[in-house]
Short mmCIF file of C-alpha atoms in Angstrom, two decimals:
data_model
loop_
_atom_site.label_atom_id
_atom_site.label_comp_id
_atom_site.label_asym_id
_atom_site.label_seq_id
_atom_site.Cartn_x
_atom_site.Cartn_y
_atom_site.Cartn_z
CA MET A 1 60.41 -58.42 -2.61
CA LYS A 2 58.41 -55.48 -1.65
CA ARG A 3 57.06 -54.04 -4.78
CA TYR A 4 55.81 -50.07 -5.33
CA ASN A 5 54.42 -48.71 -8.16
CA VAL A 6 55.06 -45.08 -9.10
CA ILE A 7 53.62 -43.37 -11.92
CA ILE A 8 56.33 -40.67 -13.82
CA THR A 9 54.11 -37.72 -15.52
CA GLY A 10 55.10 -34.79 -17.72
CA PRO A 11 54.97 -33.34 -21.01
CA ASP A 12 56.62 -34.45 -24.35
CA GLY A 13 60.61 -33.68 -24.10
CA ALA A 14 60.90 -33.43 -20.25
CA GLY A 15 62.69 -36.43 -20.04
CA LYS A 16 60.32 -39.61 -18.59
CA THR A 17 61.12 -42.55 -21.24
CA THR A 18 64.78 -41.08 -20.37
CA ALA A 19 64.34 -41.21 -16.45
CA VAL A 20 62.89 -44.78 -16.81
CA GLN A 21 65.63 -46.01 -18.89
CA SER A 22 68.71 -45.06 -16.85
CA VAL A 23 67.22 -46.04 -13.72
CA SER A 24 65.91 -49.67 -14.73
CA ASP A 25 67.94 -52.59 -13.73
CA ASP A 26 69.14 -55.59 -16.21
CA GLY A 27 67.31 -53.68 -19.26
CA LYS A 28 63.88 -54.24 -18.22
CA ALA A 29 62.66 -50.65 -19.87
CA SER A 30 60.72 -50.75 -22.64
CA SER A 31 57.99 -49.14 -24.09
CA THR A 32 55.09 -50.24 -25.27
CA MET A 33 50.96 -48.69 -26.59
CA LEU A 34 48.00 -49.91 -24.65
CA GLY A 35 45.13 -48.69 -25.78
CA GLY A 36 46.16 -46.24 -27.96
CA MET A 37 48.62 -44.71 -25.47
CA SER A 38 52.17 -45.07 -24.83
CA VAL A 39 53.71 -46.15 -21.69
CA ASP A 40 57.16 -46.80 -20.54
CA TYR A 41 58.02 -49.49 -18.12
CA GLY A 42 60.44 -50.28 -16.20
CA VAL A 43 62.04 -51.85 -12.91
CA ALA A 44 64.61 -50.19 -10.26
CA ASN A 45 65.92 -52.18 -7.43
CA LEU A 46 65.53 -49.80 -4.42
CA SER A 47 67.35 -52.42 -2.06
CA PRO A 48 68.20 -55.99 -2.02
CA THR A 49 64.47 -56.53 -0.87
CA GLU A 50 63.03 -53.69 -2.49
CA GLN A 51 62.01 -52.73 -6.39
CA ALA A 52 59.81 -49.90 -7.65
CA HIS A 53 58.27 -50.40 -10.77
CA LEU A 54 57.76 -47.47 -12.89
CA TYR A 55 55.24 -46.55 -15.51
CA GLY A 56 56.20 -43.31 -17.38
CA ILE A 57 52.51 -41.70 -18.99
CA SER A 58 51.98 -38.29 -20.46
CA GLY A 59 48.94 -37.49 -18.59
CA GLU A 60 47.79 -35.07 -21.76
CA GLY A 61 44.21 -35.98 -22.99
CA SER A 62 42.48 -38.39 -22.02
CA PHE A 63 43.92 -41.98 -20.82
CA ASP A 64 41.12 -43.49 -19.04
CA PRO A 65 40.47 -46.42 -18.17
CA ILE A 66 44.21 -47.33 -18.55
CA GLY A 67 44.90 -44.30 -16.18
CA ASP A 68 42.19 -45.58 -13.82
CA ILE A 69 43.97 -48.58 -13.34
CA LEU A 70 47.51 -47.06 -12.94
CA ILE A 71 46.43 -44.86 -10.26
CA GLN A 72 44.64 -47.14 -8.11
CA SER A 73 48.13 -49.27 -8.04
CA ALA A 74 50.56 -46.47 -7.35
CA ASN A 75 52.01 -45.51 -4.38
CA GLY A 76 53.38 -42.00 -5.36
CA LEU A 77 53.45 -39.76 -8.22
CA LEU A 78 56.90 -38.54 -9.75
CA VAL A 79 56.04 -35.30 -11.95
CA MET A 80 58.87 -34.20 -14.69
CA LEU A 81 59.03 -30.79 -15.66
CA ASP A 82 61.07 -29.58 -18.82
CA ASN A 83 62.56 -26.27 -17.39
CA ARG A 84 63.15 -24.97 -21.26
CA ARG A 85 59.12 -24.69 -22.23
CA ASN A 86 57.40 -21.66 -22.48
CA ASN A 87 55.32 -22.12 -19.14
CA PRO A 88 56.40 -25.00 -17.41
CA PHE A 89 54.34 -23.77 -14.51
CA ARG A 90 51.23 -24.28 -16.64
CA ASP A 91 52.27 -27.82 -17.31
CA LEU A 92 53.12 -28.59 -13.63
CA LYS A 93 48.84 -26.84 -12.80
CA ARG A 94 47.90 -29.32 -15.89
CA HIS A 95 49.71 -32.47 -14.66
CA THR A 96 49.51 -31.95 -10.58
CA ALA A 97 45.62 -31.59 -11.68
CA LYS A 98 45.54 -34.20 -13.63
CA PHE A 99 46.52 -36.61 -10.29
CA SER A 100 44.86 -34.34 -7.94
CA HIS A 101 43.20 -37.53 -6.35
CA LEU A 102 46.99 -38.60 -5.41
CA LEU A 103 48.23 -35.88 -4.32
CA ALA A 104 46.69 -35.89 -0.75
CA SER A 105 47.44 -40.04 -0.22
CA GLN A 106 50.46 -40.10 -1.89
CA GLN A 107 54.23 -38.67 -1.91
CA VAL A 108 54.54 -36.13 -4.55
CA VAL A 109 57.93 -35.10 -6.24
CA VAL A 110 58.58 -33.12 -9.35
CA GLY A 111 61.71 -33.27 -10.93
CA ILE A 112 62.88 -30.24 -13.25
CA THR A 113 64.87 -30.92 -16.21
CA HIS A 114 67.19 -28.75 -18.21
CA CYS A 115 67.68 -26.05 -15.25
CA ASP A 116 71.09 -25.18 -16.91
CA HIS A 117 69.40 -24.27 -19.53
CA THR A 118 69.70 -20.00 -20.17
CA ARG A 119 66.46 -17.96 -19.63
CA THR A 120 64.61 -20.19 -17.70
CA GLU A 121 63.06 -20.03 -14.43
CA PRO A 122 64.85 -19.95 -11.09
CA LEU A 123 64.00 -23.12 -8.99
CA GLU A 124 62.78 -20.30 -6.64
CA ARG A 125 59.99 -19.48 -8.50
CA TYR A 126 58.54 -22.95 -8.78
CA ARG A 127 58.79 -23.10 -5.06
CA GLN A 128 56.53 -19.81 -4.43
CA TRP A 129 54.27 -20.92 -7.19
CA ALA A 130 53.57 -24.45 -5.53
CA GLN A 131 53.43 -22.78 -2.33
CA GLU A 132 50.53 -20.87 -3.49
CA ASN A 133 48.91 -22.76 -6.12
CA LEU A 134 48.88 -26.65 -4.86
CA PRO A 135 46.78 -27.99 -1.96
CA ILE A 136 50.02 -30.05 -0.15
CA ARG A 137 53.75 -29.02 -0.31
CA VAL A 138 55.79 -31.48 -3.06
CA GLU A 139 59.46 -31.42 -3.02
CA LEU A 140 61.00 -30.06 -6.15
CA VAL A 141 64.47 -31.08 -7.21
CA PRO A 142 66.29 -30.19 -10.20
CA ILE A 143 67.58 -32.80 -12.06
CA ASP A 144 69.50 -34.79 -15.09
CA ALA A 145 67.09 -37.67 -16.44
CA ARG A 146 70.57 -39.51 -17.75
CA ASN A 147 71.32 -39.67 -14.22
CA GLN A 148 70.49 -42.71 -12.65
CA ALA A 149 71.24 -41.59 -9.15
CA ASP A 150 69.44 -38.63 -9.70
CA ILE A 151 66.28 -40.41 -10.47
CA LEU A 152 67.02 -42.83 -7.55
CA ASP A 153 66.75 -39.91 -5.37
CA LEU A 154 63.48 -38.99 -6.54
CA LEU A 155 62.64 -42.76 -6.29
CA ILE A 156 63.51 -42.64 -2.42
CA GLN A 157 61.64 -39.50 -2.12
CA VAL A 158 58.56 -40.54 -3.52
CA LEU A 159 58.32 -43.42 -1.77
CA GLN A 160 59.43 -42.25 1.56
CA SER A 161 56.57 -42.40 3.33
CA CYS A 162 55.31 -45.82 2.27
CA ARG A 163 58.65 -47.34 3.09
CA GLN A 164 58.71 -46.22 6.74
CA PRO A 165 57.56 -48.83 9.48
CA SER A 166 54.03 -47.93 11.09
CA PRO A 167 54.44 -47.64 14.60
CA PRO A 168 52.13 -50.36 16.57
CA GLN A 169 49.35 -49.79 17.46
CA PRO A 170 47.27 -51.01 20.86
CA VAL A 171 45.32 -54.22 20.62
CA ASP A 172 41.76 -54.38 22.13
CA LEU A 173 40.74 -57.29 22.83
CA PRO A 174 37.24 -58.54 21.82
CA ALA A 175 34.69 -60.16 24.55
CA GLN A 176 33.56 -62.11 21.99
CA PRO A 177 35.51 -65.14 20.79
CA LEU A 178 37.52 -63.65 17.31
CA VAL A 179 36.42 -66.58 15.62
CA THR A 180 32.68 -67.26 15.29
CA GLU A 181 30.50 -70.27 13.87
CA THR A 182 29.47 -68.39 10.60
CA ALA A 183 33.09 -67.21 9.70
CA THR A 184 34.33 -71.05 10.34
CA GLN A 185 32.23 -72.32 8.12
CA ALA A 186 33.78 -69.30 5.53
CA LEU A 187 37.27 -70.91 6.15
CA ILE A 188 36.12 -74.45 5.13
CA THR A 189 34.07 -73.42 2.17
CA PRO A 190 36.15 -74.74 -0.58
CA ALA A 191 37.87 -71.92 -2.76
CA ALA A 192 36.20 -72.50 -5.92
CA THR A 193 33.25 -71.27 -4.61
CA GLN A 194 34.63 -68.03 -3.53
CA PRO A 195 35.00 -64.96 -6.57
CA ASP A 196 38.44 -64.32 -7.84
CA PRO A 197 39.42 -61.08 -9.17
CA SER A 198 39.88 -61.77 -12.80
CA PRO A 199 41.93 -59.49 -15.70
CA PRO A 200 40.34 -57.74 -18.08
CA ASP A 201 39.05 -59.17 -21.21
CA LYS A 202 40.54 -56.92 -23.63
CA THR A 203 44.20 -57.36 -24.76
CA TRP A 204 45.66 -54.28 -23.88
CA ARG A 205 44.02 -54.56 -20.65
CA LYS A 206 45.17 -57.76 -19.73
CA ARG A 207 48.78 -57.18 -20.77
CA LEU A 208 48.44 -53.63 -18.26
CA TRP A 209 46.68 -55.95 -15.60
CA ASN A 210 49.63 -58.30 -15.92
CA MET A 211 52.39 -55.01 -15.85
CA VAL A 212 50.59 -53.96 -12.50
CA TYR A 213 49.94 -56.90 -10.32
CA LEU A 214 51.83 -59.81 -12.08
CA GLU A 215 55.30 -58.95 -12.96
#
C-alpha cells in the first residue's frame, strides 16, 4: 500500500478535526495529546493501493520538536481557513509562514470553510492576496469540512505532484564495475553491525514516531 503523509493546519474553528473525521475510513480518526499538543489523526483511502495519513495540528505557537517530525515526513500541506474570522488573511499568512520550508517543495492547497457566511471575503480577494504575498502559487478552494467528497478532492490536489509517475531517466553505464570489493564487503557484513534508526526515547515521541512511520 502506497502511503502519503499530509499535514492539515489552520486556526481553531477552521474545521481541521471535522475534516479528518469526515474523510477517515473504518473509524480510524482520533485526537490525541502528544507533548502537550493536540494532534488529529486519521487515514483516508485514496484508491485500492493508496492511503493518505492525516495529521491535523493548529500551527499556532511553538510545536517543536513535534512539528519537526511531522514536517520531515510530509508529502503535502493542507491549510484550512475559517471565512468568518476577523482577519482570515492574517491567518493565511501566519500558517503559510509556519510551514514556509514546505511551500517550495510540496503541493499546498488552502481550503476555505464557511464561505456561505454573510459579510465575508470573496474568494477572489483570497486569490489576489495569495498572488501578492506568497512565494508560490497555491490552490484556494471553498469547502464544507463535513463533506467527505470536498476533503477527498483537496487531498488529491495536495498529493497531485507526488502521485504522478516520474518520467524515465537515461542511464549512463559507468566504465568501472558497479560492485567494488569494498561494496561487496559491505553487502556481506552482518546486519547487526549496521546502525539502525530507532524511535526517540520519550513516550510521546515514540507514539508520534509510530504514527508517522509505522501505522
